[in-house]
XYZ file of C-alpha atoms in Angstrom:
692
model
C 107.999 63.966 147.930
C 104.490 63.463 149.205
C 101.356 65.322 150.133
C 100.430 66.311 153.677
C 97.288 67.704 155.257
C 96.072 68.342 158.760
C 94.132 70.409 161.256
C 94.735 71.977 164.676
C 91.982 73.142 167.012
C 92.370 76.829 167.878
C 89.630 76.647 170.528
C 90.547 73.587 172.558
C 90.825 69.852 172.034
C 87.918 68.950 169.818
C 88.320 65.770 167.777
C 88.761 66.372 164.076
C 86.468 64.056 162.095
C 88.376 61.174 160.612
C 86.320 61.182 157.419
C 87.045 64.873 156.940
C 90.784 64.255 157.240
C 90.528 61.364 154.790
C 88.741 63.613 152.298
C 91.539 66.177 152.573
C 94.229 63.538 152.226
C 92.665 61.763 149.264
C 92.397 65.030 147.346
C 96.220 64.815 147.340
C 96.434 61.201 146.170
C 98.317 62.157 143.004
C 101.143 63.523 145.170
C 101.498 60.249 147.020
C 100.039 57.139 145.379
C 102.061 54.647 147.439
C 100.598 54.939 150.945
C 98.078 56.788 153.100
C 98.383 57.248 156.859
C 96.622 59.303 159.547
C 97.355 60.410 163.086
C 94.430 61.726 165.160
C 94.356 62.878 168.749
C 92.202 65.409 170.600
C 92.718 68.809 169.001
C 95.075 67.638 166.241
C 95.024 65.730 162.965
C 97.992 64.810 160.757
C 97.994 62.894 157.497
C 100.279 61.929 154.661
C 100.049 60.586 151.126
C 103.412 59.070 150.337
C 105.459 58.940 147.170
C 107.981 56.372 148.378
C 111.542 57.155 147.263
C 113.834 56.552 150.267
C 113.320 53.575 152.611
C 110.413 52.443 150.473
C 109.532 49.603 152.846
C 109.901 51.390 156.184
C 109.472 55.134 155.754
C 105.780 55.443 156.548
C 104.405 58.502 158.330
C 103.134 60.396 160.328
C 105.550 59.163 162.963
C 106.784 60.219 166.395
C 109.823 60.193 168.649
C 110.348 57.354 171.132
C 107.775 58.458 173.713
C 105.196 59.879 171.334
C 105.622 63.509 172.459
C 106.682 64.888 169.076
C 104.954 63.998 165.797
C 105.776 64.839 162.199
C 104.036 64.810 158.834
C 106.390 65.779 156.055
C 106.987 65.936 152.349
C 110.348 66.474 150.731
C 113.969 65.478 151.030
C 116.745 66.303 153.493
C 119.767 65.963 151.256
C 122.291 65.875 154.080
C 120.399 63.093 155.846
C 123.343 60.633 156.039
C 125.335 63.194 158.042
C 122.275 64.152 160.104
C 121.538 60.521 160.903
C 125.112 59.940 162.059
C 125.033 63.000 164.327
C 121.668 62.024 165.799
C 122.922 58.534 166.623
C 126.066 59.983 168.200
C 123.872 62.157 170.418
C 121.960 59.116 171.641
C 118.784 59.301 169.577
C 117.132 56.049 168.555
C 116.191 55.746 164.879
C 113.842 52.995 163.765
C 113.829 53.728 160.011
C 116.237 54.756 157.271
C 113.906 57.525 156.092
C 114.720 61.200 156.593
C 111.201 61.838 157.919
C 112.286 60.471 161.284
C 115.105 63.019 161.517
C 112.596 65.835 161.994
C 111.310 64.761 165.403
C 114.845 64.369 166.753
C 116.149 67.574 165.184
C 113.208 69.321 166.839
C 114.169 67.774 170.189
C 117.667 69.218 169.771
C 116.906 72.577 168.128
C 113.292 73.484 168.893
C 112.043 76.208 166.535
C 115.584 76.425 165.116
C 114.921 73.121 163.358
C 114.125 74.894 160.090
C 117.399 76.780 160.052
C 119.152 73.445 160.540
C 117.232 71.662 157.765
C 118.854 71.368 154.327
C 116.712 70.373 151.369
C 113.226 70.859 149.989
C 110.341 70.388 152.368
C 106.947 71.240 153.750
C 106.551 69.912 157.267
C 104.123 69.857 160.179
C 105.660 69.280 163.654
C 103.443 68.719 166.684
C 104.831 69.068 170.210
C 102.178 67.422 172.378
C 103.614 68.449 175.756
C 103.795 72.132 174.804
C 100.627 71.957 172.689
C 102.595 73.696 169.928
C 102.357 73.171 166.190
C 105.010 74.308 163.703
C 104.425 74.428 159.947
C 107.531 75.130 157.862
C 108.602 75.425 154.238
C 112.005 75.303 152.516
C 114.019 78.409 151.696
C 113.532 78.453 147.926
C 109.842 77.574 147.930
C 110.133 74.220 146.146
C 107.542 72.430 148.276
C 104.196 74.233 148.683
C 102.080 74.497 151.835
C 98.720 76.258 152.154
C 96.596 77.051 155.184
C 93.275 78.585 156.195
C 91.160 79.086 159.302
C 87.562 77.885 159.521
C 85.196 77.031 162.380
C 87.993 77.449 164.912
C 90.345 75.097 163.049
C 93.647 75.848 161.379
C 93.732 73.653 158.276
C 96.749 73.018 156.076
C 97.568 70.987 152.966
C 100.199 70.632 150.282
C 97.651 71.783 147.728
C 94.556 73.932 148.018
C 92.512 70.957 146.841
C 93.088 69.409 150.249
C 91.598 72.453 151.982
C 88.589 72.601 149.662
C 87.939 68.895 150.204
C 87.531 69.496 153.942
C 84.089 70.972 153.335
C 85.042 73.921 155.544
C 86.570 76.171 152.871
C 84.592 77.726 150.016
C 86.240 78.480 146.673
C 85.873 82.249 146.347
C 88.177 84.364 144.140
C 90.656 86.773 145.700
C 90.753 89.683 143.246
C 93.930 91.104 144.743
C 95.775 87.871 144.004
C 94.459 87.962 140.447
C 95.725 91.533 140.109
C 99.134 90.402 141.395
C 99.103 87.803 138.612
C 98.399 90.524 136.041
C 101.309 92.568 137.384
C 103.924 89.825 137.664
C 102.548 86.882 135.606
C 103.237 84.778 138.690
C 101.260 84.010 141.830
C 102.003 85.754 145.144
C 104.252 84.273 147.797
C 101.665 84.426 150.589
C 98.311 85.228 148.951
C 96.424 82.731 146.787
C 93.658 83.136 144.232
C 91.225 81.752 146.827
C 89.927 84.233 149.368
C 90.870 83.209 152.898
C 93.528 80.705 151.783
C 97.164 81.699 152.310
C 100.454 80.190 151.188
C 103.301 79.751 153.623
C 106.143 81.918 152.314
C 109.464 80.371 151.254
C 111.791 80.392 154.236
C 108.849 80.869 156.578
C 107.026 78.970 159.292
C 103.894 79.213 161.404
C 103.852 78.765 165.155
C 100.473 77.776 166.570
C 100.033 77.842 170.335
C 97.114 78.599 172.672
C 94.858 79.400 169.745
C 97.244 81.984 168.280
C 98.776 81.677 164.804
C 102.045 83.559 164.319
C 103.931 83.910 161.038
C 107.713 83.936 161.190
C 110.660 84.026 158.789
C 113.693 81.862 159.426
C 115.627 82.494 156.180
C 115.783 84.919 153.262
C 118.202 85.186 150.382
C 120.935 87.693 151.236
C 123.765 89.373 149.356
C 126.913 91.218 150.490
C 126.967 94.992 150.466
C 128.162 96.421 147.154
C 131.958 96.227 147.047
C 132.091 93.487 149.693
C 131.355 90.585 147.361
C 133.710 87.643 147.225
C 136.600 87.922 144.785
C 139.245 85.377 143.806
C 142.924 85.888 143.060
C 142.681 83.009 140.579
C 139.573 82.385 138.486
C 140.297 78.658 138.629
C 139.747 78.751 142.387
C 136.212 80.042 141.862
C 135.615 77.444 139.151
C 136.925 74.676 141.426
C 134.636 75.690 144.288
C 131.479 75.994 142.193
C 132.199 72.690 140.464
C 132.708 70.963 143.812
C 129.460 72.373 145.234
C 127.470 71.446 142.142
C 128.874 67.935 142.073
C 127.902 67.394 145.688
C 124.434 68.857 145.075
C 123.890 66.524 142.111
C 125.338 63.517 143.929
C 122.984 64.014 146.876
C 119.998 64.343 144.556
C 120.796 61.067 142.809
C 120.165 59.152 146.053
C 116.941 57.236 145.511
C 115.521 53.739 145.600
C 113.398 54.644 142.575
C 114.701 55.458 139.074
C 116.131 58.962 138.479
C 116.161 60.825 135.157
C 116.895 64.382 134.028
C 114.944 67.048 132.182
C 116.894 68.281 129.158
C 116.262 71.417 127.120
C 119.510 71.443 125.193
C 120.593 74.624 126.944
C 123.519 75.067 129.292
C 121.860 74.471 132.677
C 120.089 71.177 132.014
C 122.945 69.796 129.895
C 125.398 70.715 132.637
C 123.305 68.798 135.194
C 123.002 65.802 132.896
C 126.772 65.791 132.395
C 127.463 65.946 136.134
C 124.797 63.328 136.857
C 126.317 60.992 134.269
C 129.741 61.325 135.856
C 128.519 61.044 139.451
C 126.235 58.114 138.625
C 129.002 56.336 136.767
C 126.890 55.657 133.707
C 124.183 57.011 131.428
C 121.211 58.827 132.930
C 117.966 58.908 130.954
C 116.724 62.302 129.780
C 113.416 63.802 128.648
C 112.799 66.816 126.428
C 109.996 68.738 124.705
C 109.696 69.259 120.964
C 107.592 72.197 119.783
C 105.898 71.248 116.515
C 105.212 74.742 115.220
C 103.914 75.736 118.668
C 106.781 77.973 119.720
C 109.291 80.451 118.317
C 112.164 78.014 118.709
C 112.385 74.224 118.880
C 115.346 72.973 120.926
C 114.992 69.245 120.322
C 117.972 69.059 117.943
C 120.199 70.629 120.602
C 118.788 68.280 123.229
C 119.418 65.297 120.970
C 122.994 66.436 120.363
C 123.613 66.849 124.105
C 122.049 63.496 124.957
C 124.057 61.757 122.251
C 127.354 63.208 123.443
C 126.591 62.115 127.023
C 125.237 58.682 126.088
C 121.828 59.494 127.545
C 118.726 57.629 126.326
C 116.459 60.525 125.274
C 112.664 60.599 125.187
C 111.071 63.460 123.255
C 107.506 64.609 123.841
C 106.289 66.571 120.811
C 103.640 69.265 121.372
C 101.571 71.119 118.779
C 99.541 74.216 119.585
C 96.476 72.004 119.662
C 98.196 69.719 122.191
C 99.062 72.693 124.401
C 95.498 74.007 124.295
C 94.172 70.529 125.112
C 96.503 70.252 128.113
C 95.730 73.709 129.479
C 92.654 72.790 131.562
C 94.702 70.059 133.237
C 97.481 72.579 133.899
C 95.099 75.065 135.531
C 93.596 72.315 137.662
C 97.074 71.274 138.777
C 98.347 74.829 139.352
C 95.233 76.006 141.250
C 95.603 79.450 139.711
C 95.939 81.107 136.305
C 99.160 80.401 134.392
C 100.495 82.806 131.768
C 103.331 80.658 130.418
C 101.761 78.320 127.879
C 104.895 76.147 127.896
C 103.906 74.994 131.391
C 101.293 72.823 129.676
C 104.190 71.042 127.973
C 105.643 70.242 131.393
C 102.367 68.556 132.373
C 102.815 66.177 129.454
C 106.555 65.762 130.020
C 106.049 64.701 133.645
C 103.436 62.190 132.529
C 105.911 60.700 130.046
C 108.508 60.428 132.824
C 106.097 58.433 134.982
C 104.848 56.271 132.106
C 108.424 55.185 131.396
C 108.962 54.078 134.976
C 110.806 57.067 136.447
C 109.820 58.812 139.672
C 112.587 61.395 140.286
C 113.669 64.087 137.790
C 116.591 66.502 137.970
C 115.813 70.009 136.737
C 117.952 73.085 136.081
C 115.588 75.676 137.583
C 117.363 78.264 139.691
C 120.522 78.701 137.621
C 119.274 81.825 135.844
C 118.238 83.426 139.138
C 121.578 82.588 140.754
C 123.931 83.557 137.935
C 122.082 86.180 135.855
C 120.872 84.110 132.943
C 117.919 86.180 131.756
C 118.028 88.817 129.035
C 116.739 91.605 131.263
C 119.818 91.378 133.463
C 121.753 92.490 130.374
C 119.210 95.233 129.680
C 119.978 96.616 133.110
C 123.651 96.922 132.274
C 122.927 98.667 128.965
C 120.398 101.076 130.482
C 122.798 102.059 133.257
C 125.381 103.011 130.648
C 122.953 105.769 129.643
C 123.509 107.451 132.984
C 121.315 108.411 135.896
C 118.333 109.239 133.654
C 118.618 106.144 131.480
C 116.171 104.037 133.453
C 113.388 106.614 133.380
C 113.935 107.398 129.714
C 113.684 103.762 128.611
C 110.670 103.205 130.843
C 108.852 106.206 129.358
C 109.706 105.044 125.834
C 108.270 101.598 126.482
C 105.125 102.736 128.242
C 104.359 105.464 125.705
C 103.574 102.812 123.110
C 101.256 100.785 125.307
C 97.508 100.776 125.592
C 96.122 103.013 128.280
C 99.195 105.172 128.750
C 99.618 104.039 132.328
C 96.861 106.192 133.811
C 96.162 103.742 136.606
C 99.600 102.157 136.722
C 101.681 102.933 139.773
C 105.469 103.290 139.309
C 106.558 100.214 141.203
C 109.962 99.454 142.699
C 111.274 102.993 142.875
C 108.281 103.820 145.053
C 108.447 100.711 147.215
C 112.102 99.987 147.860
C 114.093 102.819 146.331
C 115.710 100.545 143.754
C 115.425 100.491 139.990
C 115.943 97.520 137.724
C 114.929 96.696 134.170
C 113.511 93.422 135.449
C 110.357 95.377 136.193
C 109.939 96.385 132.512
C 108.297 93.056 131.515
C 106.085 93.331 134.599
C 105.041 96.858 133.705
C 104.207 95.850 130.143
C 102.023 93.004 131.381
C 100.345 95.327 133.879
C 99.412 97.738 131.088
C 97.057 95.140 129.646
C 94.797 95.764 132.613
C 93.954 99.215 131.219
C 92.157 97.661 128.266
C 90.913 94.441 129.814
C 89.741 95.043 133.390
C 86.049 95.611 133.989
C 85.080 98.736 135.980
C 83.943 96.564 138.894
C 87.376 94.928 138.970
C 89.054 98.304 139.406
C 86.510 99.249 142.037
C 87.081 96.048 144.022
C 90.847 96.661 144.111
C 90.248 100.036 145.787
C 93.767 101.368 145.282
C 95.516 98.083 146.118
C 99.077 97.818 144.783
C 100.449 94.354 144.225
C 103.980 95.752 144.627
C 103.322 96.209 148.329
C 102.710 92.453 148.467
C 106.396 91.801 147.797
C 107.398 93.036 151.255
C 110.867 93.935 150.002
C 113.718 94.475 152.500
C 114.330 98.032 151.337
C 117.269 98.831 153.621
C 119.191 95.719 152.602
C 118.319 96.048 148.915
C 119.736 99.547 148.661
C 123.126 98.340 149.930
C 123.485 95.671 147.245
C 124.989 95.849 143.780
C 122.268 96.579 141.157
C 122.675 93.123 139.618
C 122.072 91.497 142.990
C 118.998 93.661 143.501
C 117.616 92.259 140.250
C 118.576 88.699 141.201
C 116.782 89.045 144.533
C 113.606 90.129 142.772
C 113.838 87.177 140.385
C 114.168 84.810 143.337
C 111.319 86.548 145.139
C 108.788 86.759 142.306
C 109.181 84.477 139.308
C 111.041 81.526 140.809
C 108.554 80.539 143.557
C 105.510 82.139 141.933
C 105.665 80.357 138.590
C 108.788 78.318 137.781
C 108.716 76.180 140.939
C 104.922 76.138 141.040
C 103.151 75.643 137.700
C 106.244 74.394 135.814
C 107.778 72.605 138.799
C 105.984 71.089 141.762
C 102.459 71.072 140.320
C 103.333 69.688 136.901
C 105.583 67.027 138.391
C 103.306 65.920 141.216
C 100.318 65.913 138.897
C 102.001 62.845 137.378
C 103.156 61.430 140.754
C 106.799 62.344 140.190
C 109.288 64.400 142.198
C 111.545 67.183 140.941
C 114.983 67.892 142.376
C 116.851 71.150 141.746
C 120.631 71.105 142.315
C 121.051 74.825 141.554
C 118.756 75.555 144.533
C 120.990 73.661 146.952
C 121.594 75.903 149.975
C 125.371 75.837 149.609
C 125.242 76.520 145.856
C 122.769 79.393 146.339
C 124.831 80.987 149.125
C 128.046 80.698 147.118
C 126.488 82.326 144.053
C 124.874 85.100 146.105
C 128.235 86.061 147.586
C 130.134 86.230 144.283
C 131.573 89.297 142.643
C 128.832 90.290 140.127
C 131.412 90.130 137.314
C 131.636 86.377 137.857
C 127.930 86.130 137.116
C 127.521 88.604 134.262
C 130.725 89.628 132.495
C 130.060 92.182 129.796
C 126.995 90.657 128.137
C 127.984 87.046 128.831
C 125.497 85.516 131.231
C 126.383 82.816 133.795
C 130.051 83.471 133.141
C 131.424 81.328 135.964
C 129.042 78.458 135.249
C 130.268 78.422 131.670
C 133.821 77.979 132.973
C 132.653 74.944 134.962
C 130.742 73.629 131.953
C 133.907 73.780 129.843
C 135.336 71.074 132.120
C 132.282 68.820 131.793
C 130.895 69.446 128.303
C 132.205 69.970 124.784
C 133.061 73.660 124.105
C 130.180 74.178 121.653
C 127.649 73.275 124.347
C 129.393 75.210 127.107
C 129.227 78.353 124.949
C 125.594 78.006 123.893
C 123.684 81.275 124.325
C 120.735 81.452 126.695
C 117.388 80.707 125.047
C 114.043 80.760 126.821
C 111.836 77.714 126.407
C 108.429 79.114 125.532
C 105.436 78.334 123.376
C 103.234 80.759 121.488
C 100.978 82.775 123.803
C 97.439 83.815 122.822
C 97.969 82.439 119.317
C 97.707 78.996 120.908
C 94.040 79.716 121.654
C 92.913 82.026 118.838
C 93.497 79.985 115.681
C 90.748 78.420 113.577
C 91.169 75.027 115.286
C 90.871 76.475 118.809
C 88.857 74.467 121.332
C 85.209 75.500 121.746
C 85.748 76.336 125.408
C 87.952 79.315 124.505
C 85.073 81.188 122.874
C 82.786 80.128 125.705
C 85.129 81.524 128.358
C 85.566 84.777 126.417
C 81.877 85.253 125.656
C 80.218 88.398 127.045
C 78.031 86.189 129.225
C 80.978 84.409 130.851
C 82.932 87.637 131.268
C 79.962 89.296 132.965
C 79.511 86.249 135.200
C 82.997 86.571 136.708
C 83.107 90.375 136.634
C 86.875 90.530 136.133
C 87.116 91.670 132.525
C 85.433 94.065 130.115
C 83.788 92.218 127.221
C 84.420 95.000 124.703
C 88.052 95.307 125.773
C 88.547 91.572 125.333
C 86.907 91.680 121.903
C 89.204 94.492 120.767
C 92.264 92.655 122.090
C 91.305 89.592 120.054
C 90.941 91.770 116.973
C 94.430 93.193 117.476
C 95.922 89.696 117.674
C 94.024 88.337 114.698
C 94.134 91.253 112.279
C 97.180 93.352 113.174
C 100.187 91.087 112.597
C 102.664 93.972 112.687
C 104.961 93.690 115.699
C 104.284 96.409 118.262
C 104.416 96.937 122.007
C 100.629 97.104 122.077
C 100.263 93.761 120.351
C 102.834 92.180 122.676
C 101.087 93.527 125.765
C 97.640 92.399 124.642
C 99.091 89.002 123.692
C 100.095 88.486 127.326
C 96.886 90.060 128.575
C 94.649 87.737 126.577
C 96.444 84.695 127.942
C 95.843 86.136 131.407
C 92.128 86.535 130.654
C 91.789 82.996 129.275
C 93.746 81.483 132.166
C 91.794 83.441 134.798
C 88.405 82.607 133.290
C 89.455 78.962 133.016
C 90.618 78.906 136.640
C 87.302 80.403 137.779
C 85.380 77.791 135.801
C 87.439 74.889 137.117
C 87.339 75.871 140.796
C 84.521 78.344 141.393
C 81.480 76.445 140.286
C 81.821 75.819 136.556
C 79.024 77.083 134.304
C 81.330 79.107 132.038
C 82.216 76.452 129.445
C 81.679 72.874 128.370
C 84.536 71.628 130.495
C 84.479 69.609 133.709
C 84.878 71.610 136.902
C 87.035 70.273 139.718
C 85.375 68.676 142.714
C 86.921 66.316 145.279
C 85.727 62.758 144.944
C 85.138 62.417 148.679
C 84.464 65.983 149.815
C 83.172 66.074 153.379
C 79.900 68.058 153.607
C 78.869 70.318 156.434
C 80.815 71.428 159.489
C 80.647 68.071 161.314
C 78.308 65.723 159.463
C 77.418 62.673 161.564
C 80.616 62.618 163.604
C 79.654 64.819 166.541
C 79.493 61.723 168.757
C 83.300 61.633 169.072
C 84.338 62.405 172.636
C 87.088 64.858 173.561
C 89.323 62.483 175.530
C 92.118 64.944 176.221
C 93.603 62.969 179.107
C 94.133 59.930 176.915
C 95.701 62.140 174.250
C 98.766 62.707 176.425
C 100.001 59.149 176.153
C 99.229 55.768 174.685
C 96.283 54.865 176.883
C 92.985 54.617 175.042
C 94.578 54.714 171.587
C 94.929 51.930 169.098
C 97.162 51.515 166.054
C 95.436 51.243 162.667
C 96.992 50.640 159.268
C 95.558 52.373 156.212
C 96.385 52.014 152.570
C 98.678 49.531 150.942
C 101.211 48.895 153.645
C 99.550 46.197 155.762
C 100.669 45.871 159.385
C 102.903 48.642 160.629
C 106.512 47.816 161.399
C 107.007 50.299 164.200
C 104.618 51.327 167.008
C 105.507 54.978 166.469
C 103.671 54.882 163.140
C 100.189 55.035 164.586
C 96.822 56.192 163.384
C 95.645 57.365 166.798
C 91.895 57.496 167.337
C 89.860 57.697 170.544
C 88.912 54.169 171.562
C 85.669 53.050 173.094
């Protein structure tokens, strides 16, 4: 994948300063270290930083169709590109490269705004139709590839990371307290809001249409399930196993296509070992693997299981060992990469793991994310089944029992899903426990600034559809809506991987695999208390029985204990000092002090201690994020600033002329090569600037 950035004039056809676009693009250099290209014309700017994986020699971008009417800047992979390429050639399109980037302009010619529904893969893409003066910005269904946008000075700006927007010099880094409250409710970041005021994220399965100065948000895809009782059943279980195995094999096979080395993340659990087994068979030989070892920094170390799995599959295994001190040391880098607070301390391990992947010469990594959300792998899906056995009042009784032992008693806490979508699931219990920490930790001014805001409204749940689904599928939808894009594919996925200039690929998020799993009889996902039941049947064909039957374990490191021990970094105390807490205005200094006391001096396990454990991590992560991005001054740590930020609204570039007539064709434009590629192979790969 790569990094893209750009700008569209919402007022007319003003030229976008070249130096400003370069500043935006170079803030994304870690996403694409192999090449840098620009396309500029009156009223529009496109750019790309490339991580070359397919057609390394010829796949440079932005690029256009044959006559230059349609342009594309894109990051990601279209995994059905061989079939797409064949169909495009049969329909008479001319293709000058072997890279899937070029497919976008021709798919747009054939399908218009339906291009996103046709696309299969992971992507963030900008498509510019010059004749219609229309811009489309789109993102893949699962939310693997990020895309952010903002409006400033009459420009719509976009970038793969918020750093690109901040580097433009047009966007100020100001905290969005509602997004921070969402984080404290769901320990994930919102789908459309960001922690930066005025900066939005394009939702998974969504696109923007920009025309005549108007910006319109649209949805082209959302995860769907059959009505309860209408799910797909099989006369023979083996038929279901055959179909899932076939789909997974194809998904893995497509994700092994690369001109750069491919490896696999390995936890020792079912999902990653299953992928490594399939990859080994489809590749026809050993595939290298990488795992994390927790040296006293987590409740459970899986490296022995990972080593056993790698040995059985003949995979060369690299282990990255992490102590609590290592995790704390990596956390500032994680927050800088994630561009928001991160609750899951194990995400810092993924920062180091991705770096090890790159240092050993690999660029592409397979990952098992998405299996738990597709086939009910998490513990709380089982809770739901147990609670429902208690009858119609079971949910409320368990909820009251949990909340009665928590700090604050829920005085400000709004009952969530039952009030927003008419559905009840135990998946909200962990969210509610995290949210209770706010009662002890929020400062009065934080509550005042929220002014009755409920982060549950941010989910925009399809209430009518949800109520028709089986309860398990309701819970699975919420997992796909909240945790998967908001944390697992963000901090632990895209950001950690691209921070080290590597790409992650996720076979369980393949469109065909996801649709198949969504349509299944719930008993094929969770049978009794056996999670991922059907996947385990597939695994029995690929892996030894002991591995196929391994119970689900969650990879996690210690939470606030990582930052509260005697060897904690100095910046922790600095961020949690009364002075720093008053400076941000998010948290109450006395509440934070008491929470630290509970963690340090009350070792007895309790709901209160668990809640405050999560809450303290949220405080540390939020204070750290504010320091890194909102001006520093809270701790002795470097704050982030773009190396080539462009100051002021226009600087010294106001002399550029608006040559709109020349922008309609090739006249008055000259090709320019940037970066490492030398002369361009194809005239459609142009950096177009007004001449004269």
